[in-house]
Coordinates of C-alpha atoms and ligand atoms in Angstrom, one line a residue:
M311 CA -9.2 -17.6 16.8
S312 CA -9.3 -14.1 15.4
I313 CA -6.6 -13.5 12.9
A314 CA -5.0 -10.4 11.3
L315 CA -3.5 -11.1 7.9
I316 CA -1.1 -8.4 6.9
T317 CA 0.9 -8.1 3.7
G318 CA 3.9 -5.8 3.6
A319 CA 4.5 -6.7 7.3
S320 CA 8.2 -6.4 7.2
S321 CA 8.4 -2.6 7.1
G322 CA 6.7 0.8 7.3
I323 CA 2.9 0.9 7.2
G324 CA 2.2 -2.9 7.3
R325 CA 4.5 -3.3 10.4
E326 CA 2.9 -0.4 12.2
F327 CA -0.6 -1.9 11.6
A328 CA 0.6 -5.1 13.3
R329 CA 1.9 -3.1 16.3
Q330 CA -1.3 -1.1 16.7
L331 CA -3.6 -4.0 16.2
K332 CA -1.7 -5.8 18.9
E333 CA -2.2 -2.8 21.3
R334 CA -5.9 -3.0 20.7
G335 CA -5.9 -6.5 22.0
D336 CA -8.6 -8.2 19.9
I337 CA -6.3 -10.2 17.6
E338 CA -5.2 -13.6 18.7
E339 CA -2.8 -14.5 15.9
F340 CA -1.0 -12.6 13.2
W341 CA -0.2 -13.8 9.7
L342 CA 2.7 -11.7 8.5
I343 CA 3.5 -11.7 4.8
A344 CA 6.5 -10.2 2.9
R345 CA 9.9 -11.3 1.5
R346 CA 12.2 -10.5 4.4
R347 CA 11.8 -13.3 6.9
E348 CA 14.2 -11.9 9.5
R349 CA 12.3 -8.6 9.7
M350 CA 9.1 -10.5 10.3
E351 CA 10.7 -12.7 12.9
V352 CA 11.8 -9.6 14.8
L353 CA 8.2 -8.2 14.6
A354 CA 6.7 -11.6 15.6
E355 CA 8.9 -11.6 18.7
E356 CA 8.0 -8.0 19.6
L357 CA 4.2 -8.8 19.2
G358 CA 4.6 -11.6 21.6
I359 CA 1.6 -13.6 20.5
R360 CA 1.1 -16.4 17.9
A361 CA 2.4 -15.4 14.5
R362 CA 2.7 -17.3 11.3
I363 CA 5.3 -15.9 8.9
I364 CA 4.7 -16.4 5.2
C365 CA 7.8 -15.5 3.3
A366 CA 6.6 -14.8 -0.2
D367 CA 7.3 -12.6 -3.3
L368 CA 3.7 -11.6 -4.1
C369 CA 4.7 -10.6 -7.6
T370 CA 5.1 -14.3 -8.4
E371 CA 2.6 -17.2 -8.9
E372 CA 4.5 -19.1 -6.2
G373 CA 4.2 -16.3 -3.7
I374 CA 0.4 -16.0 -4.2
C375 CA 0.2 -19.8 -4.1
A376 CA 1.9 -19.9 -0.7
V377 CA -0.8 -17.6 0.7
R378 CA -3.6 -19.6 -1.0
T379 CA -2.2 -22.9 0.4
A380 CA -2.0 -21.6 3.9
L381 CA -5.5 -20.3 3.8
E382 CA -7.0 -23.5 2.4
S383 CA -5.2 -25.7 4.8
E384 CA -5.8 -23.6 8.0
R385 CA -9.2 -22.1 7.1
P386 CA -8.6 -19.2 9.6
Q387 CA -11.1 -16.9 11.0
I388 CA -9.9 -13.5 9.7
R389 CA -10.9 -10.4 11.6
V390 CA -8.6 -7.9 9.8
L391 CA -7.0 -8.1 6.4
I392 CA -4.5 -5.4 5.5
N393 CA -3.0 -5.3 2.0
A394 CA 0.0 -3.0 2.6
A395 CA 2.6 -4.6 0.3
G396 CA 3.4 -2.2 -2.5
F397 CA 6.0 -0.1 -4.1
G398 CA 6.4 2.8 -6.5
R399 CA 9.0 4.1 -8.9
F400 CA 9.4 7.8 -9.9
G401 CA 10.4 8.5 -13.5
A402 CA 9.0 8.7 -17.0
H403 CA 7.9 5.5 -18.8
D404 CA 11.3 5.1 -20.4
Q405 CA 13.2 5.7 -17.2
I406 CA 11.6 2.7 -15.4
S407 CA 12.6 -0.8 -16.4
E408 CA 9.9 -3.1 -17.9
R409 CA 10.5 -5.5 -15.0
D410 CA 9.7 -2.8 -12.4
T411 CA 6.7 -1.5 -14.4
V412 CA 5.2 -5.0 -14.5
R413 CA 6.0 -5.8 -10.8
M414 CA 4.3 -2.5 -9.7
I415 CA 1.1 -3.7 -11.4
D416 CA 1.6 -7.3 -10.2
L417 CA 2.0 -6.3 -6.5
N418 CA -0.1 -3.1 -6.1
V419 CA -3.0 -4.4 -8.2
K420 CA -3.0 -8.1 -9.0
A421 CA -1.7 -9.5 -5.6
L422 CA -4.0 -7.1 -3.7
V423 CA -7.1 -8.3 -5.6
L424 CA -6.1 -12.0 -5.4
I425 CA -5.4 -11.9 -1.7
T426 CA -8.6 -10.0 -1.0
H427 CA -10.7 -12.6 -2.9
M428 CA -8.8 -15.5 -1.3
A429 CA -9.3 -14.1 2.2
L430 CA -13.0 -13.1 1.9
P431 CA -14.5 -16.5 2.4
Y432 CA -12.6 -16.7 5.7
M433 CA -13.6 -13.3 7.1
E434 CA -15.7 -13.1 10.2
K435 CA -18.8 -11.0 10.5
G436 CA -17.7 -7.5 11.6
G437 CA -14.4 -8.1 9.8
R438 CA -12.4 -5.3 8.2
I439 CA -10.3 -4.9 5.1
I440 CA -7.8 -2.1 4.6
E441 CA -6.5 -1.7 1.0
M442 CA -3.4 0.5 0.4
G443 CA -4.3 3.3 -2.0
S444 CA -2.3 6.6 -1.9
G445 CA -2.7 10.3 -2.1
S446 CA -1.5 9.9 -5.6
C447 CA -4.6 8.0 -6.7
F448 CA -6.9 10.9 -7.5
T449 CA -5.5 12.2 -10.8
P450 CA -3.1 11.1 -13.6
L451 CA 0.5 11.8 -12.6
P452 CA 3.2 11.9 -15.3
N453 CA 6.5 10.6 -14.0
F454 CA 4.6 8.5 -11.4
N455 CA 2.2 7.2 -13.9
V456 CA 2.0 3.5 -13.4
Y457 CA 2.2 3.8 -9.6
A458 CA -0.5 6.4 -9.4
S459 CA -2.7 4.5 -11.8
S460 CA -2.3 1.3 -9.8
K461 CA -3.5 3.2 -6.7
A462 CA -6.4 4.7 -8.7
F463 CA -7.4 1.1 -9.4
V464 CA -7.2 0.3 -5.7
L465 CA -9.5 3.2 -4.8
H466 CA -12.2 2.2 -7.3
Y467 CA -11.9 -1.4 -6.6
T468 CA -12.3 -0.9 -2.8
K469 CA -15.3 1.4 -3.2
A470 CA -17.1 -1.1 -5.3
L471 CA -16.1 -4.0 -3.1
Q472 CA -17.5 -2.3 -0.1
Y473 CA -21.0 -2.6 -1.7
E474 CA -20.5 -6.2 -2.6
I475 CA -19.4 -7.4 0.8
K476 CA -21.7 -5.3 3.0
K477 CA -24.1 -8.3 3.1
Y478 CA -21.4 -10.4 4.8
G479 CA -20.9 -7.8 7.5
V480 CA -17.4 -7.0 6.3
R481 CA -16.2 -3.5 5.6
A482 CA -13.4 -2.3 3.3
T483 CA -11.5 1.0 3.5
A484 CA -9.1 2.4 0.9
F485 CA -6.2 4.1 2.8
C486 CA -4.9 7.2 0.9
P487 CA -2.0 8.8 2.7
G488 CA 0.4 11.5 1.5
Y489 CA 4.1 10.8 1.8
V490 CA 4.8 8.8 4.9
H491 CA 8.1 8.3 6.7
T492 CA 8.9 4.7 5.7
E493 CA 11.3 3.0 3.3
F494 CA 8.9 3.8 0.4
L495 CA 10.7 6.9 -0.9
D496 CA 14.1 5.3 -0.9
A497 CA 12.7 2.5 -3.0
A498 CA 10.9 5.0 -5.3
G499 CA 14.1 6.3 -6.9
T500 CA 14.4 9.9 -5.8
D501 CA 18.0 9.9 -7.2
K502 CA 19.0 12.3 -9.9
A503 CA 18.7 9.8 -12.8
V504 CA 14.9 10.0 -12.9
N505 CA 12.3 12.8 -13.3
R506 CA 10.9 13.2 -9.8
P507 CA 9.0 15.6 -7.5
K508 CA 11.0 18.6 -6.2
K509 CA 9.6 18.2 -2.7
T510 CA 8.5 15.1 -0.8
K511 CA 8.9 16.4 2.7
P512 CA 7.7 16.9 5.4
L513 CA 6.8 13.3 5.8
L514 CA 3.8 12.1 7.8
S515 CA 4.3 10.0 10.9
V516 CA 3.5 6.3 10.3
E517 CA 2.1 5.9 13.8
K518 CA -0.3 8.8 13.3
V519 CA -1.6 7.8 9.9
V520 CA -2.1 4.2 10.8
R521 CA -4.0 5.2 14.0
G522 CA -6.2 7.4 11.9
C523 CA -6.8 4.7 9.4
L524 CA -7.8 2.1 12.0
R525 CA -10.3 4.6 13.5
A526 CA -11.8 5.2 10.0
S527 CA -12.0 1.5 9.3
E528 CA -13.8 0.9 12.6
K529 CA -16.3 3.6 11.7
G530 CA -16.9 1.7 8.4
R531 CA -15.5 4.5 6.2
T532 CA -14.8 3.5 2.5
M533 CA -11.9 5.8 2.2
Y534 CA -9.4 7.4 4.6
V535 CA -7.4 10.4 3.3
T536 CA -4.8 11.4 5.9
N537 CA -3.7 15.0 6.4
W538 CA -5.1 18.4 5.4
Y539 CA -2.8 18.8 2.4
T540 CA -3.9 15.4 0.9
K541 CA -7.5 16.2 1.7
M542 CA -7.2 19.5 0.0
Q543 CA -5.6 17.8 -3.0
H544 CA -8.5 15.4 -3.1
V545 CA -11.0 18.2 -3.2
L546 CA -9.0 20.1 -5.9
F547 CA -8.7 17.0 -8.0
K548 CA -12.5 16.7 -8.0
L549 CA -13.0 20.4 -9.0
L550 CA -10.2 21.0 -11.6
P551 CA -9.8 19.5 -15.0
D552 CA -6.9 16.9 -15.5
R553 CA -5.2 19.3 -17.9
I554 CA -4.7 21.9 -15.2
L555 CA -3.8 19.4 -12.5
T556 CA -1.2 17.8 -14.7
T557 CA 0.4 21.2 -15.5
L558 CA 0.5 22.0 -11.8
W559 CA 2.1 18.6 -11.0
M560 CA 4.6 19.0 -13.8
G561 CA 5.6 22.4 -12.3
M562 CA 6.6 20.6 -9.2
Q563 CA 8.9 18.2 -11.0
I564 CA 12.7 18.1 -11.5
E565 CA 13.9 16.8 -14.9
A566 CA 16.4 13.9 -14.7
D567 CA 20.0 14.8 -14.6
T568 CA 20.9 13.4 -18.1
E569 CA 24.5 13.0 -17.3
K570 CA 23.5 10.7 -14.4
V571 CA 21.1 8.8 -16.7
S572 CA 23.9 8.1 -19.2
E573 CA 26.2 7.1 -16.4
N574 CA 23.6 4.6 -15.3
E575 CA 23.1 3.4 -18.8
N576 CA 26.8 2.8 -19.1
K577 CA 26.8 0.8 -15.9
D578 CA 24.1 -1.5 -17.3
Ligands
NAP1243 N1 5.2 5.7 2.4 C1 4.5 6.5 1.6 O1 4.8 7.7 1.4 C2 3.2 5.9 1.0 C3 2.3 6.8 0.6 C4 1.1 6.3 0.0 C5 0.9 5.0 -0.1 N2 1.9 4.1 0.3 C6 1.7 2.7 0.1 O2 1.8 2.1 1.4 C7 2.1 0.7 1.3 C8 3.2 0.3 2.2 O3 4.4 1.1 1.9 P1 5.4 1.6 3.0 O4 5.3 3.1 3.0 O5 5.2 0.9 4.3 O6 6.8 1.2 2.3 P2 7.9 0.2 2.7 O7 8.4 0.5 4.1 O8 8.8 0.1 1.6 O9 7.1 -1.2 2.8 C9 6.7 -1.9 1.7 C10 6.3 -3.3 2.1 O10 5.9 -4.1 0.9 C11 6.6 -5.3 0.9 N3 6.9 -5.8 -0.4 C12 7.5 -5.1 -1.4 N4 7.6 -5.9 -2.5 C13 7.1 -7.0 -2.2 C14 6.9 -8.3 -2.9 N5 7.3 -8.4 -4.2 N6 6.3 -9.3 -2.3 C15 5.8 -9.2 -1.0 N7 5.9 -8.1 -0.3 C16 6.6 -7.0 -0.9 C17 7.9 -5.0 1.6 O11 8.4 -6.2 2.2 P3 9.7 -7.0 1.6 O12 10.6 -6.1 1.0 O13 10.3 -7.7 2.9 O14 9.1 -8.0 0.7 C18 7.4 -4.1 2.7 O15 7.0 -4.8 3.9 C19 2.5 0.5 -0.2 O16 1.4 -0.1 -0.9 C20 2.7 1.9 -0.7 O17 2.3 2.0 -2.1 C21 3.0 4.6 0.9

């Protein structure tokens, strides 16, 4: 039975991958992984084929263990692995809590690597892996530092992995979109209490970017960068020194509203 294992399946990009893979018709069972069970139940119902829901916080040992146990007991034949679970926080290092900082690394980096390694022995020949990078992965980004660095890791990791797994007939693609219309930005903290980008809109359509990524993955591309703006950034980031890029990025930032910050501090 050909399985698609998707983390971050309860929302946004992960959920859209499930929908479009279902449309393509070569998946017989979905493994949906995230924390919000009800959301995944609704998706499973909509997909209308066999679905296993694994409700897990992937920042925790228990969450990772739940996935490992399911894989070891079922020994599934995985056709597609999509590591879409992830989150980011805008703000300088001292505007983001230590807990959020660590969880960003745990989810965007550690969980992604562990799940990939756990799933690889079960991947069928011709299988495909999609790892969530971001358009922010190409250069150091102050006020989005840990998130952008976690995605830079994903890009390098995926490119190297592609070489290692070619011999098994499995291909890996790093997916690097610009800002997409999902719940991501709400969770990233675009409120006035943190340093943040002046402009995050217009947002890309989730349907469109996922469709493009599936096509790129079928062609065996190692990286998929979505729209012209993100592609142009990618090229500029290769040509210009970090010093200039950082200055340009900082010119697009709004400083935190300090009154709001102290209000928030008082609340804590
Ligand atoms: N939207 C953008 O602009 C954008 C741009 C570039 C890259 N990305 C990347 O795309 C991926 C998907 O994001 P999205 O845009 O679809 O955002 P989203 O709508 O907020 O979805 C994030 C997904 O990650 C899951 N998740 C979050 N914390 C988790 C945890 N501790 N354990 C397990 N699952 C967890 C969420 O499920 P639960 O809350 O139910 O656990 C949700 O399904 C992320 O890796 C993000 O970094 C997004």
